Every structure is written in C-alpha cells, then in structure tokens.
Coordinates of C-alpha atoms in Angstrom, one line a residue:
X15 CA -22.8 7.1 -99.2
X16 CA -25.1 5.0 -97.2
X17 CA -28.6 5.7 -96.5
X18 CA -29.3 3.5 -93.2
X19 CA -30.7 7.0 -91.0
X20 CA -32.7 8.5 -93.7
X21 CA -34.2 5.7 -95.4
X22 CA -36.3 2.9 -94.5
X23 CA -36.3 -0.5 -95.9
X24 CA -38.2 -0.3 -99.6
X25 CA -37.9 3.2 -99.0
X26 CA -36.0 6.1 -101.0
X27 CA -34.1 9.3 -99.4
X28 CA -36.7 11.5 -99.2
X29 CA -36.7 14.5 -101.8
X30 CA -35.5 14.1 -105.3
X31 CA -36.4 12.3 -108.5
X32 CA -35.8 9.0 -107.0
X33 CA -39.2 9.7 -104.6
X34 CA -42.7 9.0 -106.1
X35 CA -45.1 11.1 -106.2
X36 CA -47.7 12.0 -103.7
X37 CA -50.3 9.7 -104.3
X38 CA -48.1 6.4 -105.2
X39 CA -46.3 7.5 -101.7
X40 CA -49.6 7.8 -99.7
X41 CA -51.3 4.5 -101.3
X42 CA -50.2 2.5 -98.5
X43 CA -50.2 4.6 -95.8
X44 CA -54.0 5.9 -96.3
X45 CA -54.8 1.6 -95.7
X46 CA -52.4 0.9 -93.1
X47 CA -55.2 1.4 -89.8
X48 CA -52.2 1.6 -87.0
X49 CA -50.4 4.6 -88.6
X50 CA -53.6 6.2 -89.3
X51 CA -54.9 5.5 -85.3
X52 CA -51.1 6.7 -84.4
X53 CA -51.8 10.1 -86.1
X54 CA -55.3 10.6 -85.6
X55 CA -54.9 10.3 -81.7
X56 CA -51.9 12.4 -81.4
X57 CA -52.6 15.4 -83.8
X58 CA -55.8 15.2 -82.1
X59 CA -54.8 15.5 -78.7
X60 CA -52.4 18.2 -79.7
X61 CA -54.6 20.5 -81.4
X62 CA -56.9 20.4 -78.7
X63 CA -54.3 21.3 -76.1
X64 CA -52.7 23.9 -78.3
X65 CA -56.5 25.9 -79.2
X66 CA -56.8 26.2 -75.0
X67 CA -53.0 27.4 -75.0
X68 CA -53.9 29.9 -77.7
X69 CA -57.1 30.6 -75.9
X70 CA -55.5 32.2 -73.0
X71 CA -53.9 35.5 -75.0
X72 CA -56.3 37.9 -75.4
X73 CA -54.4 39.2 -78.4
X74 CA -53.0 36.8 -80.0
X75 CA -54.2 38.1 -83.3
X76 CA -52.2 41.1 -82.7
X77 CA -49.5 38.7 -82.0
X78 CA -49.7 37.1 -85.1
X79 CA -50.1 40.2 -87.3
X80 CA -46.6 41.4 -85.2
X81 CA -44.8 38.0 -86.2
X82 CA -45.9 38.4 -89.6
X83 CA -44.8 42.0 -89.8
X84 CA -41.3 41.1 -88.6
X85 CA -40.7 38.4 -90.6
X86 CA -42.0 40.3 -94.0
X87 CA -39.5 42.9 -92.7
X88 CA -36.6 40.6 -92.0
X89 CA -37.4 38.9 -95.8
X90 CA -37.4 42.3 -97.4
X91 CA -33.9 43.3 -95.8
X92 CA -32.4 39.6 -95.6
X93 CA -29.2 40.9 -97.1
X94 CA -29.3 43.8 -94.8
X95 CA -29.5 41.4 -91.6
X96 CA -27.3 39.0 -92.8
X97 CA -24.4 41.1 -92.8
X98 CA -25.3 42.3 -89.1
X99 CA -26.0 39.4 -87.9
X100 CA -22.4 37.9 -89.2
X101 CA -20.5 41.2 -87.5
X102 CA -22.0 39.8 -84.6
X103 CA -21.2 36.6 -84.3
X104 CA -17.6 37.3 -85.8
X105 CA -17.5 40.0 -82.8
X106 CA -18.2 37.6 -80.0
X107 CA -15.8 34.8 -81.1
X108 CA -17.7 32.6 -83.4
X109 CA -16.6 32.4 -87.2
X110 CA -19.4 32.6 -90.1
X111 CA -19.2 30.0 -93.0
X112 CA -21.6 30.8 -95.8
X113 CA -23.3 27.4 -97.7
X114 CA -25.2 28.0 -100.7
X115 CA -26.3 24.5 -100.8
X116 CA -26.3 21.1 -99.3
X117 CA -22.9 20.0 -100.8
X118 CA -21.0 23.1 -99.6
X119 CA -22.8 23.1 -95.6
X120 CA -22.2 19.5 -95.6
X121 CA -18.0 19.7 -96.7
X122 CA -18.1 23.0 -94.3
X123 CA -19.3 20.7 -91.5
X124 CA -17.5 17.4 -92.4
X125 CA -14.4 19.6 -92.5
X126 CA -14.8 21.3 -89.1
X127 CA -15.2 17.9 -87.7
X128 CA -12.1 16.4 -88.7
X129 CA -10.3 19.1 -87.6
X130 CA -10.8 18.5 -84.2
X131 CA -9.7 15.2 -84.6
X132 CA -12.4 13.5 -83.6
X133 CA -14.8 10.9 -85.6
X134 CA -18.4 11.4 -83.8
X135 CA -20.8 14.2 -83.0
X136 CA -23.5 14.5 -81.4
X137 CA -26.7 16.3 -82.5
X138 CA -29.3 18.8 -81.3
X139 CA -32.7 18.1 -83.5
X140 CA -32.5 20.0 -86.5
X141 CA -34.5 20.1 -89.6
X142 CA -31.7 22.4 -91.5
X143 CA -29.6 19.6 -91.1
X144 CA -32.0 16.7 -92.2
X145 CA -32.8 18.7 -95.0
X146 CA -29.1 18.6 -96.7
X147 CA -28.4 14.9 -95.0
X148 CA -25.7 16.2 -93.0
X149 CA -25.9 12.8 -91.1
X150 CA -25.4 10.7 -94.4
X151 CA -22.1 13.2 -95.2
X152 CA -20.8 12.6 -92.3
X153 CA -21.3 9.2 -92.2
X154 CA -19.7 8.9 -95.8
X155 CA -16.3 11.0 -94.4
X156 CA -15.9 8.4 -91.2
X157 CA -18.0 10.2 -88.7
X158 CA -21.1 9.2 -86.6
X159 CA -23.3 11.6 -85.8
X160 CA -26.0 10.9 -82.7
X161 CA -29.1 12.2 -82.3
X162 CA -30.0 13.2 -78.7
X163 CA -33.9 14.3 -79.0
X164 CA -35.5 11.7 -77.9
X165 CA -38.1 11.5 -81.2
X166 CA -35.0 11.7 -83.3
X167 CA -33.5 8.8 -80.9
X168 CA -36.3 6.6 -81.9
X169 CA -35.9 7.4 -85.9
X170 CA -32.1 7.4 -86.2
X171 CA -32.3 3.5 -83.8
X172 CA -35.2 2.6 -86.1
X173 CA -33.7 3.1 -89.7
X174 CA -36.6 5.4 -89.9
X175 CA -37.5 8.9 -91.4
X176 CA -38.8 11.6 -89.7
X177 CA -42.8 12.1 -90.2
X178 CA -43.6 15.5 -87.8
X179 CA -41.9 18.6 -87.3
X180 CA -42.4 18.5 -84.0
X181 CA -42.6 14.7 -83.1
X182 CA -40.8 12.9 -85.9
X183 CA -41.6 9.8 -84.7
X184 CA -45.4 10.5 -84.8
X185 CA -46.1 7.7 -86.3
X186 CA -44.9 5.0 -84.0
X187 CA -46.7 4.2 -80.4
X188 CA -45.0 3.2 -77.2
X189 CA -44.9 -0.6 -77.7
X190 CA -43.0 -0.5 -81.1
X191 CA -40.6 2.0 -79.6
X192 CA -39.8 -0.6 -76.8
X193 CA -39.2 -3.0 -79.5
X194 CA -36.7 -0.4 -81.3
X195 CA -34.9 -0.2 -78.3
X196 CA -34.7 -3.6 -77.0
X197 CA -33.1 -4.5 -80.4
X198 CA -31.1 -1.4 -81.8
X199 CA -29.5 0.5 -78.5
X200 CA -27.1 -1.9 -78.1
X201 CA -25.9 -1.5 -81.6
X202 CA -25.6 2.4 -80.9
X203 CA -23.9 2.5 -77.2
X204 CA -25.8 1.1 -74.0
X205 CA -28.1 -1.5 -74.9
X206 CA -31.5 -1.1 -73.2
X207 CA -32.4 -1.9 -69.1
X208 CA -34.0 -5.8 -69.1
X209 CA -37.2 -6.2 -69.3
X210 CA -38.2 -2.6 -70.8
X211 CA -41.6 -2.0 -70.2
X212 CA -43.5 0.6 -72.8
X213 CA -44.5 2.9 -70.3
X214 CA -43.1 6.6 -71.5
X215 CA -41.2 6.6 -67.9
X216 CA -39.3 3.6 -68.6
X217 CA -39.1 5.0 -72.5
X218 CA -37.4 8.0 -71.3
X219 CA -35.4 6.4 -68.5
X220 CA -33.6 4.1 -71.1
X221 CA -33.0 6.7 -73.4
X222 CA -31.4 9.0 -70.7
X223 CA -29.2 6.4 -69.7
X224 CA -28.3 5.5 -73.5
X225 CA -27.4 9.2 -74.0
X226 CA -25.8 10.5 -70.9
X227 CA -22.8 8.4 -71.8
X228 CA -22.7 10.4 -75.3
X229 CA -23.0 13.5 -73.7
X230 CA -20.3 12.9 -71.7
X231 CA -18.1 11.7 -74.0
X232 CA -18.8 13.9 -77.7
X233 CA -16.2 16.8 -78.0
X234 CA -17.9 18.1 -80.9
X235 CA -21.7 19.0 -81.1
X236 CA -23.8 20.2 -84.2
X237 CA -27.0 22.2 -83.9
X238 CA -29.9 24.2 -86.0
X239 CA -31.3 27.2 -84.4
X240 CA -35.1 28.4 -84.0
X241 CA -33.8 31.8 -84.2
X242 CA -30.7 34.3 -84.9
X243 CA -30.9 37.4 -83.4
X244 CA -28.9 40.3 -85.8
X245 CA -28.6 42.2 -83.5
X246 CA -26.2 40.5 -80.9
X247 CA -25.6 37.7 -83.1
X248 CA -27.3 35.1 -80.3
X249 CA -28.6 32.2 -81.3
X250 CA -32.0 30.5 -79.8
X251 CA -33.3 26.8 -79.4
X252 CA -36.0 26.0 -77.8
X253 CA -37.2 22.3 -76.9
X254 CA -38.3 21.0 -74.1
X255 CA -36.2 18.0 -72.8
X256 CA -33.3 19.6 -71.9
X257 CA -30.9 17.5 -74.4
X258 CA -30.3 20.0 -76.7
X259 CA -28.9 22.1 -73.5
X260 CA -26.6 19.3 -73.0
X261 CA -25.2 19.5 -76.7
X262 CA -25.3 23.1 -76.4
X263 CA -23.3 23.3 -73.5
X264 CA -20.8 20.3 -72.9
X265 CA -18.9 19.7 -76.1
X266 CA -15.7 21.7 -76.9
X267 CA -16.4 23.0 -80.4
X268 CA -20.4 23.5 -81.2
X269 CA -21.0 24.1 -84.9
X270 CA -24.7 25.6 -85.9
X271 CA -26.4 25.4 -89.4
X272 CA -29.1 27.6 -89.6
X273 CA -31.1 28.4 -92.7
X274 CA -30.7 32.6 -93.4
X275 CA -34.5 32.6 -93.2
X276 CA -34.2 32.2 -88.9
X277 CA -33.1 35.8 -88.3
X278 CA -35.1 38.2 -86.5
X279 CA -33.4 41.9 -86.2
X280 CA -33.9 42.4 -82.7
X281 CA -34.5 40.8 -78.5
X282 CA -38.0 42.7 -79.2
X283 CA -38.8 41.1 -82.2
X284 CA -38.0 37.5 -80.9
X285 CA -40.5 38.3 -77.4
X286 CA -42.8 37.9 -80.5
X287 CA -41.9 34.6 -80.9
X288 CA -41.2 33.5 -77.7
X289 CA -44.6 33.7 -77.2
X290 CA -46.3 32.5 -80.3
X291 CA -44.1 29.4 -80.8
X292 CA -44.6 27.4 -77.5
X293 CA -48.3 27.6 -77.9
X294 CA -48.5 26.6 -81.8
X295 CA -46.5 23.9 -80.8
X296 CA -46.5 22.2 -77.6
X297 CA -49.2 24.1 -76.3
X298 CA -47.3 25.5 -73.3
X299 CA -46.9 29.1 -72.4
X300 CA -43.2 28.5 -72.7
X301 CA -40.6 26.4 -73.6
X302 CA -39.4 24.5 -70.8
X303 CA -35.7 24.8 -72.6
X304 CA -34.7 27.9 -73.9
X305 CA -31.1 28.0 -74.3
X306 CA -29.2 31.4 -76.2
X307 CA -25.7 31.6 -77.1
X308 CA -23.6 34.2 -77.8
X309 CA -20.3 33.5 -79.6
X310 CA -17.7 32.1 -77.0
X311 CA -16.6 32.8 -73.7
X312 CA -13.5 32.1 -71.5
X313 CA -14.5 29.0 -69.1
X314 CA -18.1 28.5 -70.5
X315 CA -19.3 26.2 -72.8
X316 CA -17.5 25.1 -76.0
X317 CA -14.0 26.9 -76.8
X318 CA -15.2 27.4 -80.8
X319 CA -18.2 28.1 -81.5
X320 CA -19.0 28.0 -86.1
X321 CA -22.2 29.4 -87.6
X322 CA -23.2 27.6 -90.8
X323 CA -25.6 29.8 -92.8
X324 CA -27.5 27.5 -95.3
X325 CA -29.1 28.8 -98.4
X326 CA -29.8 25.9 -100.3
X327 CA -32.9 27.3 -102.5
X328 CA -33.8 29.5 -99.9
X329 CA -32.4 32.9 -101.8
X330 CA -34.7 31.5 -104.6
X331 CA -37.7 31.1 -102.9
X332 CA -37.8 34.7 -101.5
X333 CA -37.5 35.7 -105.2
X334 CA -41.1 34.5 -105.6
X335 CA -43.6 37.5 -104.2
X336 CA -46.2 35.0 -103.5
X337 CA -43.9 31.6 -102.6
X338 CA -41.7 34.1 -100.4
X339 CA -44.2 34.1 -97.4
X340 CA -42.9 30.1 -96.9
X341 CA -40.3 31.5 -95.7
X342 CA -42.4 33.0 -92.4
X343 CA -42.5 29.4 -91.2
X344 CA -41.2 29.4 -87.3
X345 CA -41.3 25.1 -87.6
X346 CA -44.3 24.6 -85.0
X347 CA -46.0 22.2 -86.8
X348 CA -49.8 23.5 -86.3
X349 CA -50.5 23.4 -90.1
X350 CA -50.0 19.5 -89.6
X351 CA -52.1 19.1 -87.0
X352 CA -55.2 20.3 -88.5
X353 CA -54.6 19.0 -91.8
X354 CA -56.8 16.2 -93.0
X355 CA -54.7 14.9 -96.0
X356 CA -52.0 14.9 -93.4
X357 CA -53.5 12.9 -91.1
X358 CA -54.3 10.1 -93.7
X359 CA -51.4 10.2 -95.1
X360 CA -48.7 10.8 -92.7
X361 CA -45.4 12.4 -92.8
X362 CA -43.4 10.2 -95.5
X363 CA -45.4 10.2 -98.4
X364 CA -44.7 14.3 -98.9
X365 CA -40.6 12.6 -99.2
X366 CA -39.2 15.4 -97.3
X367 CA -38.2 16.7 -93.7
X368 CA -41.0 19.1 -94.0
X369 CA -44.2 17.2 -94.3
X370 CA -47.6 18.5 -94.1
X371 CA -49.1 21.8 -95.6
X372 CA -46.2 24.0 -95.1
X373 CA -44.3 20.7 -96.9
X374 CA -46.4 21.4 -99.5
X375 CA -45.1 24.7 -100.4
X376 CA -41.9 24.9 -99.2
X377 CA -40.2 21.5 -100.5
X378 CA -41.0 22.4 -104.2
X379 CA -39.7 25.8 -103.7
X380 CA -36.4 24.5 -102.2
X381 CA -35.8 22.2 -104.6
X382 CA -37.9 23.0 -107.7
X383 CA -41.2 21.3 -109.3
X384 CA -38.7 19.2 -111.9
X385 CA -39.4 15.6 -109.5
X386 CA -42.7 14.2 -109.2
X387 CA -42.6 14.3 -105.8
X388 CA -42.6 17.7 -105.6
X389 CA -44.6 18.3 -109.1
X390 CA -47.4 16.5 -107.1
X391 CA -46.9 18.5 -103.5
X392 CA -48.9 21.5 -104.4
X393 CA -51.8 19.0 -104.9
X394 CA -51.6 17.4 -101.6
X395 CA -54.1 19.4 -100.0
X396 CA -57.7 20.2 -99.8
X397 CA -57.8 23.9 -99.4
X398 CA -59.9 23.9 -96.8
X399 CA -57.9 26.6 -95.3
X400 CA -57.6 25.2 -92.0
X401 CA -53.8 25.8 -92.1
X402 CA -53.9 29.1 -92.8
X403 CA -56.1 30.2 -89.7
X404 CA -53.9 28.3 -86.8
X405 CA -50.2 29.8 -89.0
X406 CA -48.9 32.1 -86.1
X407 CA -47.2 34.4 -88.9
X408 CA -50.1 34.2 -91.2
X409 CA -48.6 32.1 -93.8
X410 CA -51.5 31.9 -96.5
X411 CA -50.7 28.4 -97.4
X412 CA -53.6 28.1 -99.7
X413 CA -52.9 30.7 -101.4
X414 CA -49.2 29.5 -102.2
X415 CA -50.5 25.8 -103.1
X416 CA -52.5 27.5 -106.1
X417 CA -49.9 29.3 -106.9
X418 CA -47.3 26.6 -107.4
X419 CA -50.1 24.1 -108.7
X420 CA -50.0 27.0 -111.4
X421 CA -46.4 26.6 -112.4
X422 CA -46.7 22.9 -112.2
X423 CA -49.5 22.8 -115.1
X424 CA -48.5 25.7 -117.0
X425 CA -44.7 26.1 -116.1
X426 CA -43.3 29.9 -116.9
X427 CA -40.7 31.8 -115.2
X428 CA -39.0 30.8 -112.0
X429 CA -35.8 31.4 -110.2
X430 CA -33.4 28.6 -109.9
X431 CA -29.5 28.9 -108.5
X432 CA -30.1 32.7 -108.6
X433 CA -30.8 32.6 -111.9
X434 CA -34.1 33.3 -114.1
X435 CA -35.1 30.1 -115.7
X436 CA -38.6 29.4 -118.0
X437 CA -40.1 26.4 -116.7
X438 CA -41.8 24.0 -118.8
X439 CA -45.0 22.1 -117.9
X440 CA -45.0 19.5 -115.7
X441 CA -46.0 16.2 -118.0
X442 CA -49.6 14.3 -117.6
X443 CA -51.5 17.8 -117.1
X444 CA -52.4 18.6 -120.9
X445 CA -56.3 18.0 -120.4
X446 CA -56.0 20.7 -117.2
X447 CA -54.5 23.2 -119.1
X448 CA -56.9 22.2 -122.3
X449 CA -59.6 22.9 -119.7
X450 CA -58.2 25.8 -118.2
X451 CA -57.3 27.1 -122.0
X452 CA -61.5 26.4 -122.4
X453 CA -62.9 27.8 -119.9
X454 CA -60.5 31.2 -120.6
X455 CA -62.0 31.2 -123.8
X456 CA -65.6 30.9 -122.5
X457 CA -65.9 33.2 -119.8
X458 CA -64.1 35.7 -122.1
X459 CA -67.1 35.3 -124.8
X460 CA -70.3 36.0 -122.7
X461 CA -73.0 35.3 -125.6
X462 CA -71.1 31.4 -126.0
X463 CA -71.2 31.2 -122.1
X464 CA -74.7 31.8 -121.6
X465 CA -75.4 29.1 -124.7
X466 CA -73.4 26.4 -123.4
X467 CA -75.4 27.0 -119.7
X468 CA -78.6 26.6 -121.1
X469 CA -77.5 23.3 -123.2
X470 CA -76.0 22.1 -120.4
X471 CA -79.1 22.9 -118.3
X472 CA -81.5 21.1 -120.8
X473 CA -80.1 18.0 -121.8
X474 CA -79.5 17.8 -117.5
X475 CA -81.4 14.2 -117.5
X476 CA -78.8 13.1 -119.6
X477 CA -76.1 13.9 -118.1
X478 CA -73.5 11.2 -116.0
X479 CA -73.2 10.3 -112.8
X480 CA -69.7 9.8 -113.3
X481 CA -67.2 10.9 -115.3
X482 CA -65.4 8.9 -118.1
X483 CA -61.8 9.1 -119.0
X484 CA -59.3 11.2 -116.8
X485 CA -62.2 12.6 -114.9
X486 CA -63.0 8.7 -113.8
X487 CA -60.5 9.3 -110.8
X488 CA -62.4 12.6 -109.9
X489 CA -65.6 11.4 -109.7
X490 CA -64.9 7.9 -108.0
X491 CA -64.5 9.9 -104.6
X492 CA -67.0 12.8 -105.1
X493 CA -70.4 13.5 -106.6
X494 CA -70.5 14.9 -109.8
X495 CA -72.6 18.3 -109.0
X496 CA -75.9 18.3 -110.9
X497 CA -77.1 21.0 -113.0
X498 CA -79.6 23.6 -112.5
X499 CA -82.6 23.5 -114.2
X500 CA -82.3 27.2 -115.5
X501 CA -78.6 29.1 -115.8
X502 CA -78.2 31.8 -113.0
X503 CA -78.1 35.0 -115.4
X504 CA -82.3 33.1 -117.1
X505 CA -83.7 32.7 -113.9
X506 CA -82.4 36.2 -112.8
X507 CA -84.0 38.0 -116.2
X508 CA -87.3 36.3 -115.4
X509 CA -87.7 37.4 -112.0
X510 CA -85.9 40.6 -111.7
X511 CA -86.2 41.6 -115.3
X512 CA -82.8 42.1 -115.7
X513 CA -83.3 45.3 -113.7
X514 CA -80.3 45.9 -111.1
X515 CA -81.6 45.8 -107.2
X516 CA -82.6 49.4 -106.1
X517 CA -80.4 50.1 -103.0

C-alpha cells in the first residue's frame, strides 16, 4: 500500500506503533524557526479574529451550555439516533453501510467505487476519512482520489500530512506553496500558469483552474459531514470555498463517511451549531458554504447517494464516563489555536489527523494508549486550561488529559473492540507511580507528613537546585520550588493557636 499522501519523506503514517512518541516527534519542530514563525503568525491572527467573532453574541455562554447539552444528549441515546437517523436516510433514497473500523469503511468505500466503474474520486475535506487512510485504500485497489479543499490541495501535491483541523497546511507560507505547485500540479492534472507569483490570488487562481477540470470530469465523489441530522436524515458541510459544493453536487454517485459521533437529533439542535461553529472557527458569523443533502432526488445532484457510518474506536470511547465528552468535539480547531505546546510543536509530532489538545485526548481513545505515540499524548500539554475556556461544547480537555495520563502510568480497566480489557502500565513510568504510591502513603499518615515537612523545611540550605536522575529533565526547564522555612500547619499553630477562625 503506498504511503506517498500521508507520509512525508523520513516520515511514518501518522498513528500507530510505527510513530514516535511526542517529544522525539516534536525535537525538530520546536528548533525549526520557519514552522514555528508559520504557526505563531497564523494561530495568532486567528484567535484574535475569532475572540471579536465570539464577542458579538451576547449569550454565547448560553450557547455553549445548549451545544453541550445536546451533544451529552445525543451520546447518551447514540443507539437511539442512530437507528432514526438510518430510517431516514434509507427513506429518502440513500443506503446506510455500517463500518466498525478502518478496514471495513475503507472495503465499503473501495467497493462502491469500483462498482461504478470508474478508477478516481474526488474528495470533499474530511478528517473521518484521513483518519482510516481511505486515500491510501483506494490508492492500493487502482483508484485516485483528489482532494479539492484547497489546504488539502497543498498537502496531497506536497507528499505532506495534514497539521490543523482547520488549515492543514498551517505550516507552510505562500512562497513554499508556489514552489509545490510549480513542481507537483503538473504531475496531478493541469500543471501551474507560468510564472506563478505567491500572492494568495494567484494561489487560488491556479488551484481553481487545476480543479475545475476534476470537477467536471469525477463521476464519483466522497465526503465527511460536520453534521447528521436524525431527524430527516440530512447531512451538513460547511466550508467556505465552495469546492465541497462542487463535490457535493456534480458527481453521479456521492458516498459520505461520517463518524456516528456527528448526529444531532433535530434542525433545532443543529441552529445551535450553526452558530457556534463559524465563529470557533473562521471567525465568521456564518459559513460562507453551507450545503445539506437529503438522500436523492430525481434530476438533482448525484443519482446514489451511500452513507458510511464509521465507528472505529468511537463506541469505545463513549464507554469511558470521563473520555466520553471527546466525543462533543464539532472539529473547529479553537483548542489549537490557543494552545502553547501546539504552537511549538505543530501539527505532526501528535502523529494523527487530530493534532492539538483535542488530539491529545481523542487519538489515544480511538486507538488505545498501547503505542508511544499515544502513551505520550496525554502529556503533551500544559494544563493551563486555555482549551477548555474557548471549547464551544465545553469539552474539559484538562480534565480528560489527567484522566488518560492516569491509565497510561497505572493502566486498569478500559474498553477495547467493545470488549472490557485490564490495561497494563505503560513502560518507563515506575518512579511516577513509586511517587504517586509515596505520596498516597504520606498524606494518608498525617503524624509522618508533618515530620517529613519540617525535615524538609530545615535542612532547606541544603537542598538542590536541580534535580538528579529522572528528575534531571524536569528541572532543566523549570525552577525547582524552594522550601518554606516553617511547614504550613507550624506556622499556623503559632499564630492562630491552632484555634479555627471565628466566623
């Protein structure tokens, strides 16, 4: 199966055993001064255009309490929805494949395809479908598949892999996307106008030219979906080039995967997100694309319309009460935009489609802690919380990371493939949980916890700047905090008394 989309030069597929760790991954990209002025600049620019968007709405708190409400309630009742949302579909034409993993959506997609006859697809942006390598599959069975968003133009021509949710090619600036398409277009269809400039008109203008030809030509088209209403069975993308409408519309069969975590149960419920998505995202009040489908119909749009509906670790995920909430996650990128790991590091050294914080909990979910890659994600963060307060559901992302930094150290019970499974620990944390184990033991015996504080407190002038060992890596990028001179619970018994506060 060839990896030439997916994976750069030097570079692994991303996910997977055969993807180092988080810090191995980020070495380089934390020294390399272009991606990190590429980053800064942009998630910059867009969180600071997203806060005024936000800004605007009186209640968006209410907002976001309503999109977390809905999406708790849709989570709670999956199975329930599901089921509707499949009547619905089946009702207005379409036909509803269940995958409950990669392997399966990518034979039921493969399959469709060559029933038609036809040996290339074109592609709205979807992350459901980078994140079982649909694209690699298809490639495998004798079928191209083109992206048409213009950020996923610009990976897919550069043998790259996608670094944002929002812009996957985040990372690169306008003169290294000329040089993309000056040398790669040609390769893929129309080669690039002479003398391309880097200006994002000329940028655009080549890559309309390039794709219009596609568009044209592709019978079959394959999509994700930002939502799938149960109700009615109509499915929802919103972007805001108007290339996804071409895919959407033009092609004779359209086939969807969508992950079962994108339904919402009614039109009512989805105003919710209408609203709240734009602004996370592109900081506009609305999408300048919102295209809906319903099934088929005589004379418009595609003659077969087939609804993929991916599991793929997802089932497992909302089996974990405090993992589950992941599962919120409308894809508008926000937590990445505020997050200062992420901006150092980029997009590919968290080795999946879904980089950033919510990367960092939903990745080792998916696919399980077993990898170092995703052993390591839940420690790719600084908990400073800043993802949690721009979430528009609410996702406590924080929360989750210590959570699954839990079940990396001390391992325990999990659900994997729909079955109950005891994890062990992850390897290389045994003086963590020897710590952990200690300071259990400590705080659970107050007479040894008030002896150790006043040791520690009088041999202070003694103590390291650094610390040796393990801890060496700790302390090489921090100050060791210094110890009081008294413990807390001395310095309160000589100048209270020990008495409580009168109130």
């Amino acid at each position: 199966m060839s990896t030439t989309y997916l994976g750069m030069p030097g570079l692994p597929p991303p996910g997977g055993a055969a993807f180092p760790a988080f810090p191995e991954a980020a070495h380089d990209a934390v020294r390399d001064t272009r991606l990190r002025g590429n980053l800064r600049h942009a998630t910059h620019t867009i969180r600071a255009k997203r806060a005024r968007a936000v800004s605007e709405l009186a209640d968006w708190q209410r907002l976001r309490e309503a999109g977390r409400r809905i999406k708790d309630h849709t989570l709670r009742h999956l199975d329930h929805y599901l089921v509707r949302a499949e009547e619905a579909v089946t009702a207005a034409g379409g036909t509803v494949h269940w995958a409950a993993d990669a392997e399966e959506a990518n034979r039921i997609v493969a399959g469709l395809v060559k029933a038609t006859g036809e040996s290339e697809v074109v592609k709205v942006k979807s992350m459901a479908t980078q994140e079982i390598g649909l694209n690699e599959a298809l490639e495998a069975e004798g079928i191209r598949a083109y992206e048409t968003d213009l950020a996923e133009l610009i990976v897919q021509l550069g043998k790259d892999r996608p670094s944002h949710i929002l812009v996957p090619a985040i990372h690169r600036n306008r003169g290294e996307i000329r040089d993309i398409f000056r040398s790669e277009m040609g390769a893929w269809g129309r080669p690039a106008p002479a003398g391309l400039s880097d200006s994002p008109a000329d940028l655009a203008e080549a890559a309309r030219l390039h794709l219009r030809e596609k568009f044209l030509r592709a019978k079959v088209a394959v999509s994700g979906a930002n939502f799938l209403v149960a109700e009615t069975g109509t499915l929802v993308v919103v972007e805001s080039e108007g290339n996804g409408r071409m895919c959407l519309t033009l092609p004779e069969t359209l086939i969807s995967v969508v992950g079962i975590e994108k339904i919402v149960p009614t039109w009512r419920d989805l105003e919710v997100f209408l609203q709240t998505l734009p602004r996370s995202s592109t900081a506009e009040r609305m999408n300048p694309y919102t295209s809906m489908w319903t099934g088929t119909t005589d004379g418009d749009g595609p003659r077969e319309f087939h609804l993929v509906l991916l599991d793929n670790g997802r089932t497992d995920t909302l089996a974990d009460e405090v993992g589950r909430q992941a599962l919120r996650c409308i894809r508008c990128s926000a937590c990445l935009n505020v997050c200062p790991v992420y901006e150092r590091a980029g997009g590919h050294a968290y080795g999946s489609v879904y980089p950033g914080p919510i990367g960092a909990i939903l990745s080792p979910q998916l696919r399980g802690v077993q990898s170092d890659i995703d052993a390591s994600l839940p420690y790719a963060s600084s908990l400073c919380g800043a993802c949690y307060e721009v979430c528009p559901v609410a996702i406590d992302i924080p929360e989750v990371l210590v959570h699954l930094r839990e079940r990396v150290v001390q391992g325990g019970e999990a659900t994997r493939g729909g079955d109950k499974v005891v994890l062990r620990p992850a390897k290389g944390h045994g003086a963590e949980r020897a710590a952990m184990r200690a300071a259990r033991w400590a705080f659970g015996h107050p007479r040894a916890l008030r002896g150790g504080q006043r040791l520690a407190s009088r041999t202070r002038r003694l103590h390291p700047r650094t610390l040796p060992g393990p801890g060496r890596a700790w302390t090489g990028t921090r100050d060791l905090p210094a110890v009081p001179a008294e413990p807390f619970r001395d310095w309160w018994q000589r100048t209270r008394g020990g008495e409580e506060e009168s109130t």
